[in-house]
Amino acid sequence: MVACNDSTKVDKSDRLAVSKIRCGTVIDHINAGKALLVLRILGIKPGCSERVLIAMNVPSKKMGKKDIVKVEGKYISEKELDRIALISPNATINLIEEYEVSEKRRVELPPVVEGILTCPNRNCITNSREPIKSRFHVKMEGNRVKVTCHYCGKKIYEPDRYIVSR
């Protein structure tokens, strides 16, 4: 049985049963609480035509808790993968064709991202009227993602707060 105030006591018979998707993308091992941000990255909004499943704070042996997003009829782009890697560097991407996993891979942090983040430094040239795309250098620091602005050197340890909407 599950105690409502203690997510560590889970009876295996109470597992979540979710239907498979025919074709599309399953994003697993998303950091807990970040699934809605993943939907924003993918440009999925209320009234969308895609069939979407979101599972948040699901028990995970590896992560403690995780989120999962399934989107039928959508295959994600490299730019979307880069954005997801910034907020959840341990996420896995499963491409589904005819109800079967056709490809499975982990997201990879790109060494540099352009036009994906805004610099929080108001004096940075990317925040002026100059037509300059933001550019950040990306690294893991411990278990956190650190991005550094190429132009002003501003370091960010919570890149999810500065992701540019589509």
Coordinates of C-alpha atoms in Angstrom, one line a residue:
M1 CA 0.0 0.0 0.0
V2 CA 1.0 3.6 -0.6
A3 CA 1.0 6.0 2.4
C4 CA -0.1 9.3 0.9
N5 CA 2.4 11.3 2.9
D6 CA 5.4 8.9 2.3
S7 CA 6.3 8.2 -1.3
T8 CA 8.9 5.6 -0.2
K9 CA 6.3 3.0 0.6
V10 CA 5.1 1.7 -2.8
D11 CA 3.3 -1.5 -3.3
K12 CA 4.3 -3.0 -6.7
S13 CA 0.6 -3.7 -7.5
D14 CA 0.0 0.1 -7.5
R15 CA 2.2 0.8 -10.5
L16 CA 1.0 3.3 -13.0
A17 CA -0.4 1.7 -16.2
V18 CA 0.0 3.9 -19.2
S19 CA -0.9 3.1 -22.8
K20 CA 1.9 2.8 -25.4
I21 CA 2.2 5.4 -28.1
R22 CA 2.3 4.3 -31.8
C23 CA 4.9 6.8 -33.1
G24 CA 6.7 9.6 -31.3
T25 CA 9.0 10.3 -28.4
V26 CA 9.3 9.3 -24.8
I27 CA 11.6 11.4 -22.6
D28 CA 12.5 9.5 -19.5
H29 CA 14.7 10.2 -16.5
I30 CA 13.7 13.9 -16.5
N31 CA 14.7 15.6 -13.2
A32 CA 11.7 15.6 -10.9
G33 CA 9.5 18.7 -11.4
K34 CA 10.9 19.6 -14.8
A35 CA 8.3 17.9 -17.1
L36 CA 6.3 21.1 -17.6
L37 CA 9.4 22.9 -18.7
V38 CA 10.1 20.1 -21.1
L39 CA 6.7 20.7 -22.6
R40 CA 7.5 24.4 -23.0
I41 CA 10.8 23.5 -24.7
L42 CA 8.9 21.3 -27.1
G43 CA 6.4 24.1 -27.8
I44 CA 3.5 22.0 -26.5
K45 CA 0.7 24.3 -25.2
P46 CA -2.9 23.9 -24.2
G47 CA -5.0 23.0 -27.2
C48 CA -2.2 21.2 -29.0
S49 CA -3.0 18.4 -31.4
E50 CA -0.4 15.9 -30.1
R51 CA -1.4 13.3 -27.6
V52 CA 0.7 14.0 -24.5
L53 CA 1.3 12.1 -21.3
I54 CA 3.1 13.7 -18.3
A55 CA 4.1 11.7 -15.2
M56 CA 5.7 13.7 -12.4
N57 CA 7.5 12.6 -9.3
V58 CA 7.4 9.0 -10.3
P59 CA 9.5 6.7 -8.0
S60 CA 12.9 5.9 -9.5
K61 CA 15.6 3.6 -8.2
K62 CA 18.3 5.7 -9.9
M63 CA 17.0 9.2 -9.2
G64 CA 14.7 8.8 -6.2
K65 CA 12.0 10.7 -8.2
K66 CA 11.7 11.4 -11.9
D67 CA 9.4 12.8 -14.5
I68 CA 8.4 11.2 -17.8
V69 CA 6.9 12.9 -21.0
K70 CA 5.4 10.9 -23.9
V71 CA 4.4 12.8 -27.1
E72 CA 2.7 10.9 -29.9
G73 CA 3.4 12.1 -33.4
K74 CA 6.5 14.3 -32.5
Y75 CA 10.2 13.6 -33.0
I76 CA 12.4 16.1 -31.2
S77 CA 15.0 18.3 -32.9
E78 CA 18.7 18.6 -32.0
K79 CA 18.0 22.1 -30.6
E80 CA 15.2 20.7 -28.4
L81 CA 17.6 17.9 -27.2
D82 CA 20.2 20.6 -26.3
R83 CA 17.6 22.5 -24.2
I84 CA 16.5 19.3 -22.4
A85 CA 20.1 18.4 -21.7
L86 CA 20.5 21.8 -20.0
I87 CA 17.7 21.1 -17.5
S88 CA 18.0 17.4 -17.2
P89 CA 21.5 16.0 -18.3
N90 CA 20.5 12.4 -17.4
A91 CA 17.4 12.3 -19.5
T92 CA 16.9 9.4 -22.0
I93 CA 15.2 9.8 -25.3
N94 CA 13.2 6.9 -26.8
L95 CA 12.0 7.2 -30.4
I96 CA 8.9 5.0 -30.9
E97 CA 7.8 3.5 -34.2
E98 CA 4.8 1.2 -34.4
Y99 CA 4.7 0.8 -30.6
E100 CA 8.3 -0.3 -30.4
V101 CA 11.5 1.6 -29.3
S102 CA 13.4 2.2 -32.6
E103 CA 16.2 4.2 -31.0
K104 CA 17.2 4.9 -27.4
R105 CA 19.8 7.5 -26.4
R106 CA 20.9 9.7 -23.6
V107 CA 20.9 13.5 -24.0
E108 CA 24.4 14.9 -24.2
L109 CA 25.4 18.3 -23.0
P110 CA 26.7 20.4 -25.9
P111 CA 29.9 22.3 -25.3
V112 CA 28.3 25.5 -26.5
V113 CA 24.7 26.6 -27.0
E114 CA 23.6 29.6 -29.0
G115 CA 20.2 31.4 -28.9
I116 CA 18.9 29.0 -26.3
L117 CA 19.5 31.0 -23.1
T118 CA 19.2 34.7 -22.2
C119 CA 22.0 36.2 -20.2
P120 CA 20.9 37.6 -16.8
N121 CA 23.5 40.3 -17.0
R122 CA 21.5 43.4 -18.1
N123 CA 24.8 45.0 -19.4
C124 CA 25.7 42.0 -21.6
I125 CA 25.9 42.9 -25.3
T126 CA 23.3 40.2 -26.0
N127 CA 20.8 42.2 -24.1
S128 CA 21.4 45.4 -26.1
R129 CA 19.8 46.3 -29.4
E130 CA 22.7 44.7 -31.3
P131 CA 21.7 41.6 -33.4
I132 CA 23.9 39.2 -31.4
K133 CA 22.7 35.7 -30.4
S134 CA 23.5 34.6 -26.9
R135 CA 26.3 32.1 -26.7
F136 CA 27.1 30.0 -23.6
H137 CA 29.8 27.5 -22.8
V138 CA 28.4 24.5 -21.0
K139 CA 30.0 22.2 -18.4
M140 CA 29.1 19.9 -15.6
E141 CA 30.3 21.1 -12.2
G142 CA 29.7 18.3 -9.8
N143 CA 26.1 17.1 -10.4
R144 CA 25.0 20.6 -11.7
V145 CA 25.1 22.2 -15.1
K146 CA 27.1 25.4 -15.3
V147 CA 26.8 27.7 -18.3
T148 CA 29.1 30.7 -18.8
C149 CA 28.2 33.6 -21.1
H150 CA 30.7 33.9 -24.0
Y151 CA 30.5 37.7 -24.0
C152 CA 30.4 38.9 -20.4
G153 CA 31.5 35.8 -18.4
K154 CA 28.4 35.6 -16.3
K155 CA 28.1 32.1 -14.7
I156 CA 24.6 30.5 -14.4
Y157 CA 24.0 27.4 -12.3
E158 CA 20.2 27.2 -13.0
P159 CA 20.0 27.4 -16.7
D160 CA 16.3 26.3 -16.7
R161 CA 15.5 29.8 -15.4
Y162 CA 16.9 31.4 -18.6
I163 CA 15.7 29.2 -21.4
V164 CA 14.3 31.1 -24.3
S165 CA 10.7 30.2 -25.2
R166 CA 10.2 29.0 -28.7

